[in-house]
CSV table of C-alpha atoms and ligand atoms in Angstrom, one decimal:
chain,number,residue,atom,x,y,z
F,169,MET,CA,0.0,0.0,0.0
F,170,GLN,CA,1.7,3.3,-1.1
F,171,LYS,CA,1.0,6.1,1.4
F,172,GLU,CA,1.8,9.8,1.4
F,173,ARG,CA,3.5,9.5,4.8
F,174,LYS,CA,5.5,6.6,6.1
F,175,LEU,CA,3.4,4.5,8.5
F,176,ILE,CA,4.4,4.4,12.1
F,177,ILE,CA,3.2,1.5,14.2
F,178,ALA,CA,4.0,1.4,17.9
F,179,GLY,CA,3.3,-1.2,20.5
F,180,ASN,CA,2.3,0.2,23.9
F,181,TRP,CA,3.0,-2.6,26.3
F,182,LYS,CA,1.4,-0.7,29.2
F,183,MET,CA,2.1,-2.2,32.6
F,184,ASN,CA,2.9,-5.7,31.2
F,185,LYS,CA,6.1,-7.8,30.9
F,186,THR,CA,8.9,-8.5,33.3
F,187,VAL,CA,12.4,-7.8,32.0
F,188,ALA,CA,12.8,-11.5,31.1
F,189,GLU,CA,9.4,-11.5,29.3
F,190,ALA,CA,10.3,-8.2,27.5
F,191,ILE,CA,13.5,-9.6,26.2
F,192,ASP,CA,11.8,-12.7,24.9
F,193,LEU,CA,9.0,-10.7,23.2
F,194,VAL,CA,11.3,-8.1,21.5
F,195,THR,CA,13.8,-10.8,20.4
F,196,ASP,CA,10.9,-12.6,18.6
F,197,VAL,CA,9.4,-9.4,17.2
F,198,LYS,CA,12.8,-8.4,15.9
F,199,LEU,CA,13.3,-11.7,14.1
F,200,SER,CA,9.8,-11.7,12.7
F,201,LEU,CA,9.9,-8.2,11.3
F,202,ALA,CA,13.6,-8.0,10.3
F,203,SER,CA,12.8,-7.4,6.6
F,204,VAL,CA,10.2,-4.7,7.1
F,205,LYS,CA,11.4,-1.3,5.7
F,206,GLU,CA,8.1,0.3,4.8
F,207,VAL,CA,7.0,1.0,8.4
F,208,ASP,CA,8.6,2.8,11.3
F,209,ILE,CA,8.2,0.1,14.1
F,210,VAL,CA,8.3,1.2,17.7
F,211,VAL,CA,8.0,-0.8,21.0
F,212,CYS,CA,7.2,1.0,24.2
F,213,PRO,CA,8.0,-1.4,27.2
F,214,PRO,CA,7.6,-0.3,30.8
F,215,TYR,CA,10.5,1.8,32.2
F,216,THR,CA,12.1,-1.2,33.9
F,217,ALA,CA,12.7,-3.1,30.7
F,218,LEU,CA,13.9,-0.2,28.6
F,219,GLY,CA,17.6,-0.9,29.2
F,220,GLU,CA,17.5,-4.6,28.2
F,221,VAL,CA,15.1,-4.1,25.3
F,222,SER,CA,17.4,-1.3,24.0
F,223,LYS,CA,20.3,-3.8,23.8
F,224,VAL,CA,18.2,-6.4,21.9
F,225,ILE,CA,17.1,-3.9,19.2
F,226,LEU,CA,20.5,-2.2,18.7
F,227,HIS,CA,21.2,-2.0,14.9
F,228,SER,CA,17.7,-3.3,14.0
F,229,ASN,CA,14.7,-1.7,12.4
F,230,ILE,CA,12.9,-1.5,15.7
F,231,ARG,CA,12.9,1.8,17.6
F,232,LEU,CA,12.4,2.3,21.3
F,233,GLY,CA,9.6,4.4,23.0
F,234,ALA,CA,8.7,5.1,26.6
F,235,GLN,CA,5.1,5.3,27.8
F,236,ASN,CA,5.4,8.6,29.8
F,237,MET,CA,7.9,11.0,31.2
F,238,SER,CA,8.1,14.0,33.6
F,239,GLU,CA,7.8,17.6,32.4
F,240,GLN,CA,10.7,18.4,34.8
F,241,ASN,CA,14.4,17.8,34.1
F,242,SER,CA,15.5,16.7,37.5
F,243,GLY,CA,14.9,17.3,41.2
F,244,ALA,CA,12.6,16.3,44.0
F,245,TYR,CA,9.9,14.6,42.1
F,246,THR,CA,9.6,11.2,43.7
F,247,GLY,CA,8.7,8.4,41.3
F,248,GLU,CA,9.1,10.5,38.2
F,249,ILE,CA,11.4,9.8,35.2
F,250,ALA,CA,13.1,12.6,33.2
F,251,ALA,CA,13.6,12.8,29.4
F,252,GLY,CA,17.4,12.8,29.9
F,253,MET,CA,17.1,9.4,31.8
F,254,LEU,CA,15.2,8.0,28.8
F,255,LYS,CA,17.9,9.2,26.4
F,256,GLU,CA,20.4,7.0,28.3
F,257,PHE,CA,18.6,4.0,26.9
F,258,SER,CA,18.5,5.3,23.4
F,259,VAL,CA,14.8,6.0,23.6
F,260,ARG,CA,13.5,7.9,20.5
F,261,TYR,CA,9.8,8.3,21.1
F,262,VAL,CA,7.6,8.9,24.2
F,263,ILE,CA,3.9,8.5,24.4
F,264,LEU,CA,2.3,11.5,26.1
F,265,GLY,CA,-1.3,12.0,27.4
F,266,HIS,CA,-2.5,8.5,26.9
F,267,SER,CA,-6.1,8.3,27.9
F,268,GLU,CA,-5.3,6.0,30.8
F,269,ARG,CA,-3.0,8.8,32.2
F,270,ARG,CA,-5.6,11.4,31.5
F,271,GLN,CA,-8.1,9.3,33.4
F,272,TYR,CA,-6.1,7.8,36.3
F,273,GLN,CA,-3.4,10.4,36.8
F,274,LYS,CA,-5.6,13.3,35.9
F,275,GLU,CA,-3.2,14.6,33.3
F,276,SER,CA,-4.4,17.8,31.8
F,277,ASP,CA,-3.7,19.2,28.3
F,278,GLU,CA,-1.6,21.9,29.9
F,279,LEU,CA,0.6,19.3,31.6
F,280,ILE,CA,0.9,17.2,28.4
F,281,SER,CA,2.0,20.3,26.5
F,282,LYS,CA,4.8,20.9,29.1
F,283,LYS,CA,5.9,17.3,28.7
F,284,ALA,CA,5.9,17.6,24.9
F,285,LEU,CA,8.2,20.7,25.1
F,286,ALA,CA,10.5,18.9,27.6
F,287,ALA,CA,10.6,15.9,25.2
F,288,HIS,CA,11.5,18.0,22.3
F,289,LEU,CA,14.2,19.9,24.2
F,290,ALA,CA,15.8,16.4,24.9
F,291,SER,CA,15.3,15.4,21.2
F,292,LEU,CA,12.7,12.8,22.0
F,293,LYS,CA,9.8,12.6,19.6
F,294,PRO,CA,6.4,12.7,21.4
F,295,ILE,CA,3.4,10.7,20.4
F,296,ILE,CA,0.6,12.8,21.8
F,297,CYS,CA,-2.7,11.0,22.3
F,298,VAL,CA,-6.2,12.5,22.0
F,299,GLY,CA,-9.6,10.9,21.9
F,300,GLU,CA,-13.2,11.3,23.0
F,301,LEU,CA,-15.2,9.3,25.6
F,302,LEU,CA,-18.2,7.4,24.5
F,303,ALA,CA,-20.4,10.0,26.1
F,304,ASP,CA,-18.8,12.7,24.1
F,305,ARG,CA,-19.4,10.8,20.9
F,306,GLU,CA,-23.0,10.1,21.7
F,307,SER,CA,-23.7,13.7,22.6
F,308,GLY,CA,-22.2,14.9,19.3
F,309,ASN,CA,-19.2,16.5,21.0
F,310,THR,CA,-16.4,14.5,19.4
F,311,GLU,CA,-14.9,17.4,17.4
F,312,LYS,CA,-15.2,19.8,20.3
F,313,VAL,CA,-13.3,17.5,22.6
F,314,LEU,CA,-10.7,16.7,20.0
F,315,GLU,CA,-10.2,20.4,19.3
F,316,THR,CA,-9.7,21.3,23.0
F,317,GLN,CA,-7.2,18.4,23.5
F,318,VAL,CA,-5.3,19.1,20.3
F,319,ARG,CA,-5.1,22.9,21.0
F,320,GLY,CA,-4.2,22.4,24.6
F,321,SER,CA,-1.6,19.6,24.2
F,322,LEU,CA,0.2,21.2,21.3
F,323,ALA,CA,0.2,24.7,22.9
F,324,GLY,CA,3.7,26.3,22.7
F,325,LEU,CA,5.2,23.9,20.2
F,326,SER,CA,7.2,25.5,17.4
F,327,LYS,CA,6.6,24.5,13.8
F,328,GLU,CA,9.8,22.6,13.8
F,329,GLN,CA,8.8,20.7,17.0
F,330,MET,CA,5.4,20.0,15.5
F,331,GLU,CA,7.0,18.4,12.5
F,332,GLU,CA,8.8,16.0,14.8
F,333,THR,CA,5.6,15.2,16.7
F,334,THR,CA,3.2,12.2,16.1
F,335,LEU,CA,-0.4,12.4,17.1
F,336,ALA,CA,-2.5,9.4,18.0
F,337,TYR,CA,-6.3,9.4,17.7
F,338,GLU,CA,-7.6,7.0,20.3
F,339,PRO,CA,-11.3,7.0,20.9
F,340,VAL,CA,-11.5,6.0,24.6
F,341,TRP,CA,-14.4,3.7,23.9
F,342,ALA,CA,-12.3,1.6,21.6
F,343,ILE,CA,-9.4,1.1,23.9
F,344,GLY,CA,-9.1,-2.5,25.2
F,345,THR,CA,-12.8,-3.0,24.5
F,346,GLY,CA,-12.6,-5.0,21.2
F,347,ARG,CA,-14.8,-2.2,19.8
F,348,THR,CA,-12.9,-0.5,17.0
F,349,ALA,CA,-13.9,2.7,15.3
F,350,SER,CA,-15.0,2.0,11.8
F,351,ALA,CA,-12.6,3.0,9.1
F,352,ALA,CA,-14.9,5.9,8.2
F,353,GLN,CA,-15.1,7.1,11.8
F,354,ALA,CA,-11.3,7.0,12.1
F,355,GLN,CA,-10.8,8.8,8.8
F,356,GLU,CA,-13.3,11.5,9.7
F,357,ALA,CA,-11.5,12.2,13.1
F,358,HIS,CA,-8.1,12.1,11.5
F,359,ALA,CA,-9.0,14.5,8.8
F,360,PHE,CA,-10.5,16.8,11.4
F,361,ILE,CA,-7.3,16.7,13.5
F,362,ARG,CA,-5.1,17.3,10.4
F,363,GLY,CA,-7.2,20.3,9.5
F,364,LEU,CA,-6.7,21.7,13.0
F,365,VAL,CA,-2.9,21.2,12.7
F,366,GLY,CA,-3.2,23.2,9.5
F,367,LYS,CA,-4.9,26.0,11.3
F,368,LEU,CA,-2.7,26.0,14.3
F,369,PHE,CA,0.6,25.6,12.4
F,370,ASP,CA,0.5,25.5,8.6
F,371,GLU,CA,-0.6,23.4,5.7
F,372,THR,CA,2.9,21.9,5.0
F,373,ILE,CA,3.2,20.7,8.5
F,374,ALA,CA,-0.4,19.3,8.5
F,375,ARG,CA,0.5,17.4,5.3
F,376,ARG,CA,3.6,16.0,7.0
F,377,VAL,CA,2.4,15.1,10.5
F,378,ARG,CA,1.6,11.5,11.1
F,379,ILE,CA,-1.6,10.6,12.9
F,380,GLN,CA,-1.8,7.1,14.3
F,381,TYR,CA,-5.1,5.4,15.1
F,382,GLY,CA,-5.4,3.4,18.4
F,383,GLY,CA,-8.1,1.3,19.9
F,384,SER,CA,-8.5,-2.4,19.5
F,385,VAL,CA,-6.3,-2.6,16.3
F,386,LYS,CA,-5.7,-6.2,15.2
F,387,GLY,CA,-4.4,-8.0,12.2
F,388,SER,CA,-7.9,-8.4,10.9
F,389,ASN,CA,-8.8,-4.6,10.9
F,390,ALA,CA,-5.4,-3.1,10.3
F,391,ARG,CA,-5.5,-3.1,6.5
F,392,GLU,CA,-8.8,-1.3,6.3
F,393,LEU,CA,-7.8,1.3,8.9
F,394,MET,CA,-4.4,1.9,7.4
F,395,SER,CA,-5.8,2.3,3.9
F,396,GLN,CA,-7.7,5.5,5.0
F,397,PRO,CA,-5.9,8.5,3.5
F,398,ASP,CA,-5.3,10.3,6.9
F,399,VAL,CA,-4.5,7.2,9.0
F,400,ASP,CA,-0.7,7.0,9.1
F,401,GLY,CA,-0.1,4.1,11.5
F,402,ALA,CA,-1.4,2.6,14.7
F,403,LEU,CA,-0.8,2.7,18.4
F,404,VAL,CA,-1.4,-0.9,19.5
F,405,GLY,CA,-2.1,-2.0,23.1
F,406,GLY,CA,-3.3,-5.6,23.7
F,407,ALA,CA,-2.2,-7.0,20.3
F,408,SER,CA,1.4,-5.8,20.8
F,409,LEU,CA,1.9,-8.2,23.7
F,410,GLU,CA,2.4,-11.2,21.4
F,411,THR,CA,4.7,-11.4,18.4
F,412,ARG,CA,2.2,-13.0,16.1
F,413,SER,CA,-0.6,-10.4,16.6
F,414,PHE,CA,1.8,-7.4,16.4
F,415,ALA,CA,3.6,-8.8,13.4
F,416,ASP,CA,0.2,-9.5,11.6
F,417,ILE,CA,-0.8,-5.8,12.1
F,418,ILE,CA,2.4,-4.6,10.5
F,419,LYS,CA,2.4,-7.1,7.7
F,420,ASN,CA,-1.2,-6.4,6.9
F,421,SER,CA,-0.6,-2.7,6.8
F,422,ILE,CA,2.1,-2.8,4.1
W,31,PGA,P1,-5.7,-1.5,22.7
W,31,PGA,O1,-5.0,-0.2,23.3
W,31,PGA,O2,-5.0,-1.8,21.4
W,31,PGA,O3,-5.5,-2.6,23.7
W,31,PGA,O4,-7.2,-1.2,22.5
W,31,PGA,C1,-4.6,0.8,22.5
W,31,PGA,C2,-3.9,1.9,23.4
W,31,PGA,O5,-4.3,2.1,24.6
W,31,PGA,O6,-2.9,2.5,23.0
C-alpha cells in the first residue's frame, strides 16, 4: 500500500512484561519483522525493561519508545522519570497524554504540552494521544473534545517541533474493548485533526504530520484502517503483547 506519509506502528505494552518476558518478546518481534522497511516500528515497554530491550534492538529496524515522562528535568519529584534518563537507553519516542494517564493520573492538556516541550528539548519525539469518551461521541461532542485536546496539548510547540511530533487518535471507547472505530469514523476524526494542525501551524506541517489510530487494532482490521488517507499508523495495546498479533498488524498494513 503506497501512502503519502511513512506508516508508524507502535506497540504500547502498558504495565505488562517483566524484564525477562520483555527480552523474549522483543527478540521474537525483531526476528519476525527484520525485513520490514516500509513502516517505522516502535516498541514501548515499561521503564524497567527499557535498558534490556534497548540492547536487543540495537542495529535493528525497531525503535524504542517510553510510555510517559516527567515535564521536569531533575529534582525532588519522587517516582518520576526525566527525558534525559530515557535518552540514556536510546529511547527515541515517548507516548504522552495516553487516555489512561488522562483518566487515572488526571493529566491535563496543559501538563501534556509541558511534557511535549520537555521531550523536544531532549530530542525525543512525542506521540501525543487525544480521543473522546463514548459520552462525548453520543452527545455529538467529538470534534469539540478533540479540538480542546489538540489545541491544549500542542500549545507552545514551534513549527519545527510539530513536524517531529506524532499524534494518536484513540477514541477512549475503543481502547481495550474490542470495539474498533469504523474505518470511516477513524478517517473523519483524523481529517479533522489534520485540519486543526493546518490552522494552528501551517498546511505543509499538516501534510507531513503523522496521525496514528489506536483502539483495538488487530491483524484483521489493520488493512482497512491503514488504507484510509489520513491514517498513518497505529498505536497498539493488547495486540502488541504477542509477536504474532503485532507482526500481523504490521504485515497487513504494508
Ligand atoms: P488496545 O490499546 O489496542 O488494547 O485497545 C490501545 C492503546 O491504549 O494505545
